[in-house]
Short mmCIF file of C-alpha atoms in Angstrom, two decimals:
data_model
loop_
_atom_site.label_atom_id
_atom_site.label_comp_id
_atom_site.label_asym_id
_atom_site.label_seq_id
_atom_site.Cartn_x
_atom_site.Cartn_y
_atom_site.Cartn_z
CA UNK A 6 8.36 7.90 -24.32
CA UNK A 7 6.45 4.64 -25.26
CA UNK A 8 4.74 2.77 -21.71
CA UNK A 9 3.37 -0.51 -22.10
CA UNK A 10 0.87 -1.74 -19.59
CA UNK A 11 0.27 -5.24 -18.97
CA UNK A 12 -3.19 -5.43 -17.25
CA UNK A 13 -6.20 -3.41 -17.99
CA UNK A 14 -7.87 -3.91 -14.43
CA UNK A 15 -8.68 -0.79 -12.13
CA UNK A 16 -5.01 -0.56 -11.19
CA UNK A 17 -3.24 -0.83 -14.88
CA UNK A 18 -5.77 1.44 -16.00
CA UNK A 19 -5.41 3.98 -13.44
CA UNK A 20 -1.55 4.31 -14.39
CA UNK A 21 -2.03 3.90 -18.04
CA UNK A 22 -4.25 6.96 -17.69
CA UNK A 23 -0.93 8.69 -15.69
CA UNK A 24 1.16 8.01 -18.20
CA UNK A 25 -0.64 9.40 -20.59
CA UNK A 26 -1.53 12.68 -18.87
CA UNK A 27 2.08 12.91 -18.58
CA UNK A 28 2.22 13.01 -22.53
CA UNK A 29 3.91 9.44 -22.85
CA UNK A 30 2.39 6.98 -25.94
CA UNK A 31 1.11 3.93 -24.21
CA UNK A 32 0.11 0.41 -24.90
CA UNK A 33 -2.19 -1.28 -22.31
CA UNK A 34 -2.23 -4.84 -22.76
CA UNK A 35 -5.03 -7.57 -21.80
CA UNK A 36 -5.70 -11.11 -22.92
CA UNK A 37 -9.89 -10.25 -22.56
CA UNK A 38 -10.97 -7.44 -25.12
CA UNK A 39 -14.15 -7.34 -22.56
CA UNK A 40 -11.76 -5.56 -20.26
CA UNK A 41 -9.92 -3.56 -22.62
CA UNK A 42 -13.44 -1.71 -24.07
CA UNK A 43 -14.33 -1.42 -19.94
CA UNK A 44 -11.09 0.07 -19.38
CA UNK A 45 -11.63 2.72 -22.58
CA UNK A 46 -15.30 3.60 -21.28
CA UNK A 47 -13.99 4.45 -17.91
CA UNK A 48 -11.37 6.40 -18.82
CA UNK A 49 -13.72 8.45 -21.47
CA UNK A 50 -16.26 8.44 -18.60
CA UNK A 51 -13.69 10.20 -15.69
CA UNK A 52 -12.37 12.62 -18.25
CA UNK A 53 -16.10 13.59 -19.12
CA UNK A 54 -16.38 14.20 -15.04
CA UNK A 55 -13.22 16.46 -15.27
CA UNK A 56 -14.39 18.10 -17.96
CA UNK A 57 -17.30 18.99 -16.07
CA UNK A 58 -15.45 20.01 -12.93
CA UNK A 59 -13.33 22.16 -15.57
CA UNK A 60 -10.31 20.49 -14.49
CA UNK A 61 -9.49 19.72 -17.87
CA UNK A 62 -11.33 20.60 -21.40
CA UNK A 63 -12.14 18.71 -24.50
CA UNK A 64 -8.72 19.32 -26.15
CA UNK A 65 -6.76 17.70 -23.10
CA UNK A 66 -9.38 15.21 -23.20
CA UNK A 67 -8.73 14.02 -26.61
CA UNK A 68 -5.01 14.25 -26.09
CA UNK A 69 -5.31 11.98 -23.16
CA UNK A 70 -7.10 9.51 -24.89
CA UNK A 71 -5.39 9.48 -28.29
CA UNK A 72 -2.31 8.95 -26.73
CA UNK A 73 -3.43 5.48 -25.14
CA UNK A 74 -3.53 2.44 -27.20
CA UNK A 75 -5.53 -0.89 -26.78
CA UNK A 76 -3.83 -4.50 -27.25
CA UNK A 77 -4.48 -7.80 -27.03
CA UNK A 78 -1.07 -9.35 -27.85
CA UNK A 79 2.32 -9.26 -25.53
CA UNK A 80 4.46 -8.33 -28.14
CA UNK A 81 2.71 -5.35 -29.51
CA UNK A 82 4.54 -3.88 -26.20
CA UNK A 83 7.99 -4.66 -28.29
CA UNK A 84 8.44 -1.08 -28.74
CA UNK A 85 8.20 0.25 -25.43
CA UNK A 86 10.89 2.11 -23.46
CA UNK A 87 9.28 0.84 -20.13
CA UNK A 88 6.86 -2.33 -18.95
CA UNK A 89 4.93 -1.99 -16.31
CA UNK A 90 2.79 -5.04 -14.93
CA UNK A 91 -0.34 -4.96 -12.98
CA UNK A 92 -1.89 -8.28 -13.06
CA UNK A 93 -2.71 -10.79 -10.12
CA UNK A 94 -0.16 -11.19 -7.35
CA UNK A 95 1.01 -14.74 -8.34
CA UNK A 96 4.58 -14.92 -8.46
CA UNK A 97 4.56 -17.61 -10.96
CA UNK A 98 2.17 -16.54 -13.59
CA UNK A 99 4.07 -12.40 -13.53
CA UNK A 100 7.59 -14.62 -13.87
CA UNK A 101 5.83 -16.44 -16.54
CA UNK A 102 4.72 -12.92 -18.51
CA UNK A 103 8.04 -11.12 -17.76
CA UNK A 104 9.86 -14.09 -19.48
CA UNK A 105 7.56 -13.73 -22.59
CA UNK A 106 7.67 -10.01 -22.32
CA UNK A 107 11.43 -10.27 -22.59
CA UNK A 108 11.96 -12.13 -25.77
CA UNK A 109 9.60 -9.19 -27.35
CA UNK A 110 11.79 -6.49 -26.20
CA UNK A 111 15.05 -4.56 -26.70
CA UNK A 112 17.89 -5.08 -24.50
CA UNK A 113 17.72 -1.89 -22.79
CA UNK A 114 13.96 -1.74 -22.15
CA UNK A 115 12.63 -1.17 -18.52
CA UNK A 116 10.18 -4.34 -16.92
CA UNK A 117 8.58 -2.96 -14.23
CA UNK A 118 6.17 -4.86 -11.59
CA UNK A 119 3.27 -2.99 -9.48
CA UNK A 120 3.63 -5.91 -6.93
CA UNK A 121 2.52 -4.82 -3.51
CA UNK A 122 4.74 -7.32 -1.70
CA UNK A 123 6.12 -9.67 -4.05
CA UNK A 124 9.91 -10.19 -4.43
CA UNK A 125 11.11 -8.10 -7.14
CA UNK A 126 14.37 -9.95 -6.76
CA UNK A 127 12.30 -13.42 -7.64
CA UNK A 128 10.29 -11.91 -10.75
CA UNK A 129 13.48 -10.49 -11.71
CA UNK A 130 15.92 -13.92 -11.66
CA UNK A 131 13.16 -15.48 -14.32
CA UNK A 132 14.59 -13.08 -16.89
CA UNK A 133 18.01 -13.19 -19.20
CA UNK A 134 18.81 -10.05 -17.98
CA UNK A 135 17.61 -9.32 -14.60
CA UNK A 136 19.37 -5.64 -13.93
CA UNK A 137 16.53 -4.47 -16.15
CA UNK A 138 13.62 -4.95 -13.73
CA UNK A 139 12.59 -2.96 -10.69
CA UNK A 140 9.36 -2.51 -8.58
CA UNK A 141 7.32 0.59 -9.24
CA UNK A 142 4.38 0.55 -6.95
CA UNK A 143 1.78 2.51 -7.50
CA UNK A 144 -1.68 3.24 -4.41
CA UNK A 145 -4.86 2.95 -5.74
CA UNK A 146 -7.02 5.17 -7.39
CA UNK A 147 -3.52 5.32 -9.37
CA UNK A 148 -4.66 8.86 -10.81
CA UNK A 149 -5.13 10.10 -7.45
CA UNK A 150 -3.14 9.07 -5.05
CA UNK A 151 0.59 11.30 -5.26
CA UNK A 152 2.57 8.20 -3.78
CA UNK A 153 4.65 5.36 -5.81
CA UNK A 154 6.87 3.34 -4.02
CA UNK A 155 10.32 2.24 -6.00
CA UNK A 156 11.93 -0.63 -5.49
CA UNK A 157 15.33 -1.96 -7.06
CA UNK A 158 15.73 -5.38 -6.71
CA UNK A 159 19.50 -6.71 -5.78
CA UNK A 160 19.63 -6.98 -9.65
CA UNK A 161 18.57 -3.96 -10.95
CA UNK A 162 21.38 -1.67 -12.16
CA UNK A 163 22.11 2.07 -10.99
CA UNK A 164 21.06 3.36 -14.04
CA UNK A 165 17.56 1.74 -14.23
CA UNK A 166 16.83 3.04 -10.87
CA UNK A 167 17.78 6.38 -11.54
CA UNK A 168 15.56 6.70 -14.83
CA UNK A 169 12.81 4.97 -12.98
CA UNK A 170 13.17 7.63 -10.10
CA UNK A 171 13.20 10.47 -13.01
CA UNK A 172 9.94 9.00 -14.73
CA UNK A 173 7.99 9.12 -11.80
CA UNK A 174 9.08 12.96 -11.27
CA UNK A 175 8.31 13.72 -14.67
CA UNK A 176 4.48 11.97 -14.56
CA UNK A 177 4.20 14.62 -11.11
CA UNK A 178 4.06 11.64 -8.63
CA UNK A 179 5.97 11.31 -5.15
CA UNK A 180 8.57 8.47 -5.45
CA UNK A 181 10.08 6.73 -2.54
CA UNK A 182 12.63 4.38 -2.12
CA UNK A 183 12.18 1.25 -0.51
CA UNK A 184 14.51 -2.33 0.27
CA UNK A 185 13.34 -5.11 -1.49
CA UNK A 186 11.28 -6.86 1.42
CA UNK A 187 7.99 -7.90 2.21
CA UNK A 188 5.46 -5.21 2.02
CA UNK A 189 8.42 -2.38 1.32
CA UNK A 190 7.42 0.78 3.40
CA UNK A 191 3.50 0.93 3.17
CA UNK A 192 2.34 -2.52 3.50
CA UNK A 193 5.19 -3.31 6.55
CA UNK A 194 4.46 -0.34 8.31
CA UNK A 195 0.76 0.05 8.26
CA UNK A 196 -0.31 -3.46 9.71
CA UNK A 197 -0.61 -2.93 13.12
CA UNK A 198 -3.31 -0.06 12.09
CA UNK A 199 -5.65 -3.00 11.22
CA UNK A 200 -3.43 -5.83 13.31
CA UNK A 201 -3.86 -4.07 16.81
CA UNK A 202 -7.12 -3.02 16.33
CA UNK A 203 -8.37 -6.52 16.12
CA UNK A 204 -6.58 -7.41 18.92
CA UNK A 205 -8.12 -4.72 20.93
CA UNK A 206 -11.19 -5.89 19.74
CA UNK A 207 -10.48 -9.75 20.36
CA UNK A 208 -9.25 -9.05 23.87
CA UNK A 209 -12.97 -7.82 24.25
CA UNK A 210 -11.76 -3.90 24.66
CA UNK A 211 -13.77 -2.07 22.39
CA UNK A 212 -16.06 -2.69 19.49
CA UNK A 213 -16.04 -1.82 15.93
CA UNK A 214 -17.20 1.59 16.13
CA UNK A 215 -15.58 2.39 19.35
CA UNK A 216 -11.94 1.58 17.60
CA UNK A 217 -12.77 3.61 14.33
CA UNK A 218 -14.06 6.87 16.50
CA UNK A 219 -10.93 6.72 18.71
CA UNK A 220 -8.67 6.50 15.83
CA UNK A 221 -10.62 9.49 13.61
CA UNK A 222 -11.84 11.96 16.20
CA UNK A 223 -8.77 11.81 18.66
CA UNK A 224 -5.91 10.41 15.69
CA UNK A 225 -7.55 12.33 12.80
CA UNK A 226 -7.52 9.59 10.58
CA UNK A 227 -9.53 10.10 7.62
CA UNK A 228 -11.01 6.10 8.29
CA UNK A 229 -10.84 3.92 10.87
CA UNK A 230 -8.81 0.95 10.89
CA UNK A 231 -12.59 -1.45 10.34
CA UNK A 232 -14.04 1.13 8.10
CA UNK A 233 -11.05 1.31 6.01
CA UNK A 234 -11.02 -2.88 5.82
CA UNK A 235 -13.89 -3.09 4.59
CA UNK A 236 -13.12 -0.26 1.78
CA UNK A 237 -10.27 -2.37 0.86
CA UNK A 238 -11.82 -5.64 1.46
CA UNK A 239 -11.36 -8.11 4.32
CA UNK A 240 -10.22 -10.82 1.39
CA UNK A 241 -7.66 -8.44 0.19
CA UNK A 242 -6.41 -7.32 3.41
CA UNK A 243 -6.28 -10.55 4.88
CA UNK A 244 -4.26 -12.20 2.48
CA UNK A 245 -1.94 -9.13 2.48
CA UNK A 246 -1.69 -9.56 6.23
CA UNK A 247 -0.91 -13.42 6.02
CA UNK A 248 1.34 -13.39 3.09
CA UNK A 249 3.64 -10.56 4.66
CA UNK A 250 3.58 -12.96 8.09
CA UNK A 251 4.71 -16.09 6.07
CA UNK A 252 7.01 -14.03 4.40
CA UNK A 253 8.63 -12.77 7.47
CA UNK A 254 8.74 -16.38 8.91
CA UNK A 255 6.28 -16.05 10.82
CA UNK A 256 7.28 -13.00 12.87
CA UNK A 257 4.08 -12.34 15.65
CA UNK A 258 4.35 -8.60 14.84
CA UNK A 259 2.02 -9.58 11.79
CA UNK A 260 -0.04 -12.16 13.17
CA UNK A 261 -3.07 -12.43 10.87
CA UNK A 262 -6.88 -12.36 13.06
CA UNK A 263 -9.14 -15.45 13.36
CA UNK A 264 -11.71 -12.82 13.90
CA UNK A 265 -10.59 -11.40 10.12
CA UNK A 266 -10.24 -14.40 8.55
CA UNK A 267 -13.30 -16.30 9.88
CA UNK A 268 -15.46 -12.75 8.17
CA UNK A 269 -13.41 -13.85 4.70
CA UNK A 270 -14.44 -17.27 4.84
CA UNK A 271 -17.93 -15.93 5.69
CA UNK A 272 -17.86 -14.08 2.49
CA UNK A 273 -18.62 -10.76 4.65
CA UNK A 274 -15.73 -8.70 2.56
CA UNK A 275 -16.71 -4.97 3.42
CA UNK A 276 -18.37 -2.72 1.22
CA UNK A 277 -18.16 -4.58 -1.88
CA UNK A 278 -20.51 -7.50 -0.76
CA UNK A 279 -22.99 -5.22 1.58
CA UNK A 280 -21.65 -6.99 4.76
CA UNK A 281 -18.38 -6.81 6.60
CA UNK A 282 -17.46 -5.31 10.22
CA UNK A 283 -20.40 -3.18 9.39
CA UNK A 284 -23.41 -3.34 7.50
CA UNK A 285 -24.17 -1.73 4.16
CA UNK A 286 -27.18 -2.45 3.23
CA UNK A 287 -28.48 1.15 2.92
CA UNK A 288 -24.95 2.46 1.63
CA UNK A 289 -23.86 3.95 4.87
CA UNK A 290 -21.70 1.29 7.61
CA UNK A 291 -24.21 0.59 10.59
CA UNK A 292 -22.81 -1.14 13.49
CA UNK A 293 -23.37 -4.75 14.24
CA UNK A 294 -24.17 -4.01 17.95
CA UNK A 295 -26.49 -0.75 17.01
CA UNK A 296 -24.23 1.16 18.51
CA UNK A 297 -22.56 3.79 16.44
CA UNK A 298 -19.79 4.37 18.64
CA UNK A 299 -20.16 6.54 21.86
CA UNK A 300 -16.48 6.52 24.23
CA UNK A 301 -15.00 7.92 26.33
CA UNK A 302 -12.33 10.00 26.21
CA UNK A 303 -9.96 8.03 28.70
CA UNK A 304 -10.81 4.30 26.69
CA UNK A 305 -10.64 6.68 23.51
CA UNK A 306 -6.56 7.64 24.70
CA UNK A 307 -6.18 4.32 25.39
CA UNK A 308 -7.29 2.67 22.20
CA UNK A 309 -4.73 5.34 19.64
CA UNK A 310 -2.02 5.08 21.94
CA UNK A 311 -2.24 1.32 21.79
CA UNK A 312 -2.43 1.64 17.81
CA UNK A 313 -0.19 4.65 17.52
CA UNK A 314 2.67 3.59 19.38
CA UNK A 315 2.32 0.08 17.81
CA UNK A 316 2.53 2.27 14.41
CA UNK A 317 5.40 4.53 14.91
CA UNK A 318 7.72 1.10 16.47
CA UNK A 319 7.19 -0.63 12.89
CA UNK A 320 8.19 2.75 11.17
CA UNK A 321 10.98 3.10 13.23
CA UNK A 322 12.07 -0.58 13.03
CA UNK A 323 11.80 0.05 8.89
CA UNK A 324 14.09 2.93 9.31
CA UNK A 325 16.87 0.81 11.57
CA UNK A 326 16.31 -2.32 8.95
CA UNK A 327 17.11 0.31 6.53
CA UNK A 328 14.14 -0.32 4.33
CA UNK A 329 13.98 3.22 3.30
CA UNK A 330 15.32 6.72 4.81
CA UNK A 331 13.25 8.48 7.61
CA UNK A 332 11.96 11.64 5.06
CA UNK A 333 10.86 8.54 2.36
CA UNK A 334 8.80 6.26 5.51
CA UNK A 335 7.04 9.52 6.44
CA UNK A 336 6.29 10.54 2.98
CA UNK A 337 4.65 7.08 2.20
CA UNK A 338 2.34 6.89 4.96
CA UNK A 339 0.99 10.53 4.51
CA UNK A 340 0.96 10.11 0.77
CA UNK A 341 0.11 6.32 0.47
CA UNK A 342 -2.26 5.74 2.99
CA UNK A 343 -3.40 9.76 3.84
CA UNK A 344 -1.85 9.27 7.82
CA UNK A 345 -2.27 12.78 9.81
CA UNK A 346 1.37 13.11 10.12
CA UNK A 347 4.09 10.72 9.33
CA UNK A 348 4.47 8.78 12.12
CA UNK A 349 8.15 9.18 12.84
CA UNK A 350 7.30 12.91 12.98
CA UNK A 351 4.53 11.91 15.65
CA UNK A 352 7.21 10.30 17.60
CA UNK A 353 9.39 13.08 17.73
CA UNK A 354 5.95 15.43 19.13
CA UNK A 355 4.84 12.76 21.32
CA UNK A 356 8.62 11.87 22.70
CA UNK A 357 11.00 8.88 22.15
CA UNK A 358 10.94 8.35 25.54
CA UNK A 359 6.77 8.23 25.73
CA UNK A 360 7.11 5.68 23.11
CA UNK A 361 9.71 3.39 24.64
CA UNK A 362 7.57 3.28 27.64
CA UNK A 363 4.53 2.39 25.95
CA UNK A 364 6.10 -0.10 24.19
CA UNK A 365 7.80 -1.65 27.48
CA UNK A 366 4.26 -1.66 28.66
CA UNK A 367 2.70 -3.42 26.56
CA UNK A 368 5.71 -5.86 26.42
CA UNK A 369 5.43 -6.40 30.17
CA UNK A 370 1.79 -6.84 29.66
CA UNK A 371 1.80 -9.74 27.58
CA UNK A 372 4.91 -10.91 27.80
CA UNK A 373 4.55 -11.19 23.70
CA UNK A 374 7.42 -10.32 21.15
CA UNK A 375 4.88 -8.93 19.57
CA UNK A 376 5.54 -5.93 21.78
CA UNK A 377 9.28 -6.07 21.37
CA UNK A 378 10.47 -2.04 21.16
CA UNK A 379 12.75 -1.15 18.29
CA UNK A 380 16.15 -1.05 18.90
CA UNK A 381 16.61 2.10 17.52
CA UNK A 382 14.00 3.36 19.82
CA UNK A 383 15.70 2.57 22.90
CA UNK A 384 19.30 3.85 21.63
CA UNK A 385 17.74 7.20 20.81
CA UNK A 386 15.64 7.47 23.82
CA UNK A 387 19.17 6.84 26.35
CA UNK A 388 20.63 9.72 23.44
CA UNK A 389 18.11 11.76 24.07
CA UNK A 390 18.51 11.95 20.29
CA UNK A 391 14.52 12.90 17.67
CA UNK A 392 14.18 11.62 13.84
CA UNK A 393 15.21 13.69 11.38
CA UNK A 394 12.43 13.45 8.95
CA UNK A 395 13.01 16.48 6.72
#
């Protein structure tokens, strides 16, 4: 099967080096040659590191890399049996591509967008024959990660979903199913990891450090929600934050944070720029305050129920918009974003009824819609009635 790949960033990379793993010929595609010969030394330089960790040897490592192509013009990719984009999230300038793309390509040739919360219904009305494009959204490191989310537009036809759903099998990924809507399952449900921690931090609660210890030592999450921000990058994850708000006109369950967006204008962006919630100057995150994080176990409780509960009523409220099944939202968060347990699986162990509660709680707390409990929540809570996640 012939992939092209339009992008040779970290992310187009990462799947072109999938994609050929999987024994498909691919074409990655970039306007700068500068960042098609990084792209080439990378990959040469992780398969040396596999090599070493004898994950793979030389012959797989020449097979990998012989069966990946470098181009510098959109319609070398005329011969490809699938597109798949990974360039900046502008709406305008992937339309723009796609269009070009399109008068390259056969008629029955997949176009494909890595968008992260872009409508795939929007890139796809910019082309002649829109029932050929679909989402395919792959986490990032690409290589690593199992998870890709897959999202048909209201375009896309039966039978490019289905061969879409079989490639990603075949290349030994996970592939979910997700509505076409802002954020699909990852991006929706995992804001009020990062949205109610700043709140609890705003509201004067708990630091930094006291939020990420609460959330890894009691939750088991591999990062807390600060630490993880500044992985990503406060930039990144702010913009995420306000373009899934705007995009949900302006719903308050995805409020963006001064406190974030006042560090972005600040230029303190996490890891990548030595300064963020924490400080990196020596490599490892060192509290603002000193203070590494030392909490109780009561405020400790109180901080992941406040998060967790907050977490499971956006999965849930995915599951009754019917922006994917209950199996597919659970898969994504443990696969995606390496969760302890999916979180409608949580609710189920920690009770519907314990999370309506909560929920009204917090609601009569702040009087905020914010707080507003699922719908679906409450109607299986009087039904006495659990998820069925498997």
């Amino acid at each position: 099967m012939k992939i092209g790949i339009i992008g040779a960033g970290t992310m187009g990379s990462g799947i072109a080096q999938v994609a050929a793993t999987a024994g498909c010929q691919v074409m990655l595609y970039d306007t700068k040659q500068e960042a098609l010969d990084k792209s080439k030394a990378k990959l040469e330089k992780i398969l040396f590191r596999l090599i070493e960790k004898e994950r793979i040897d030389e012959t797989e490592k020449n097979r990998i890399e012989g069966n990946i192509s470098y181009v510098n013009a959109l319609k070398d990719l005329a011969k490809a049996d699938l597109t798949i984009e990974a360039i900046v999230e502008n709406l305008d300038i992937k339309r723009k591509v796609f269009q070009e793309l399109e008068s390259y390509q056969r008629e029955d040739a997949i176009i494909a967008s890595n968008t992260s919360s872009l409508s795939i219904a929007s890139i796809a009305a910019s082309l002649k024959k829109p029932e050929r494009v679909i989402g395919i959204h792959f986490f990032n490191p690409a290589p690593l990660m199992p998870l890709v989310e897959i999202i048909p537009a209201v375009q896309t036809s039966e039978e490019v979903k289905n061969k879409v759903v079989q490639i990603i099998t075949d290349w030994k990924k996970v592939g979910v199913l997700a509505k076409d809507t802002p954020g699909f399952i990852v991006n929706r449900v995992a804001r009020p990891f990062y949205g109610e921690a700043l709140r609890i931090y705003e509201e004067g609660k708990a630091s930094f450090a006291e939020i990420d210890q609460a959330m890894k030592e009691l939750g088991g999450f591999r990062m807390g929600p600060f630490e993880l921000m500044d992985f990503i990058g406060n930039d990144v994850n702010y913009t995420v934050t306000e373009t899934v708000f705007a995009a949900f006109y302006y719903d308050p369950r995805y409020k963006p944070s001064f406190t974030q967006k006042r560090l972005s204008e600040a230029g303190y962006l996490g890891r990548k720029t030595g300064k963020g919630y924490y400080d990196y100057k020596d490599g490892k995150p060192v509290s603002p305050s000193g203070v590494e994080g030392s909490i109780s176990k009561e405020k400790a409780n109180q901080i992941l129920d406040r998060i967790l509960v907050m977490l499971i009523n956006e999965a849930a409220d995915a599951l009754f918009l019917n922006i994917a099944t209950a199996k597919d939202i659970d898969l994504a968060m443990t696969k995606g974003v390496n969760y302890p347990k999916g979180l409608l699986a949580w609710a189920n162990e920690k009770g519907i009824d314990w999370c309506v509660k909560k929920m009204d709680a917090l609601y009569e707390e702040y009087h905020e819609d914010r707080y507003r409990c699922s719908p679906l929540m409450r109607k299986m809570d009087k039904n006495d009635e659990t998820f069925q996640v498997s």
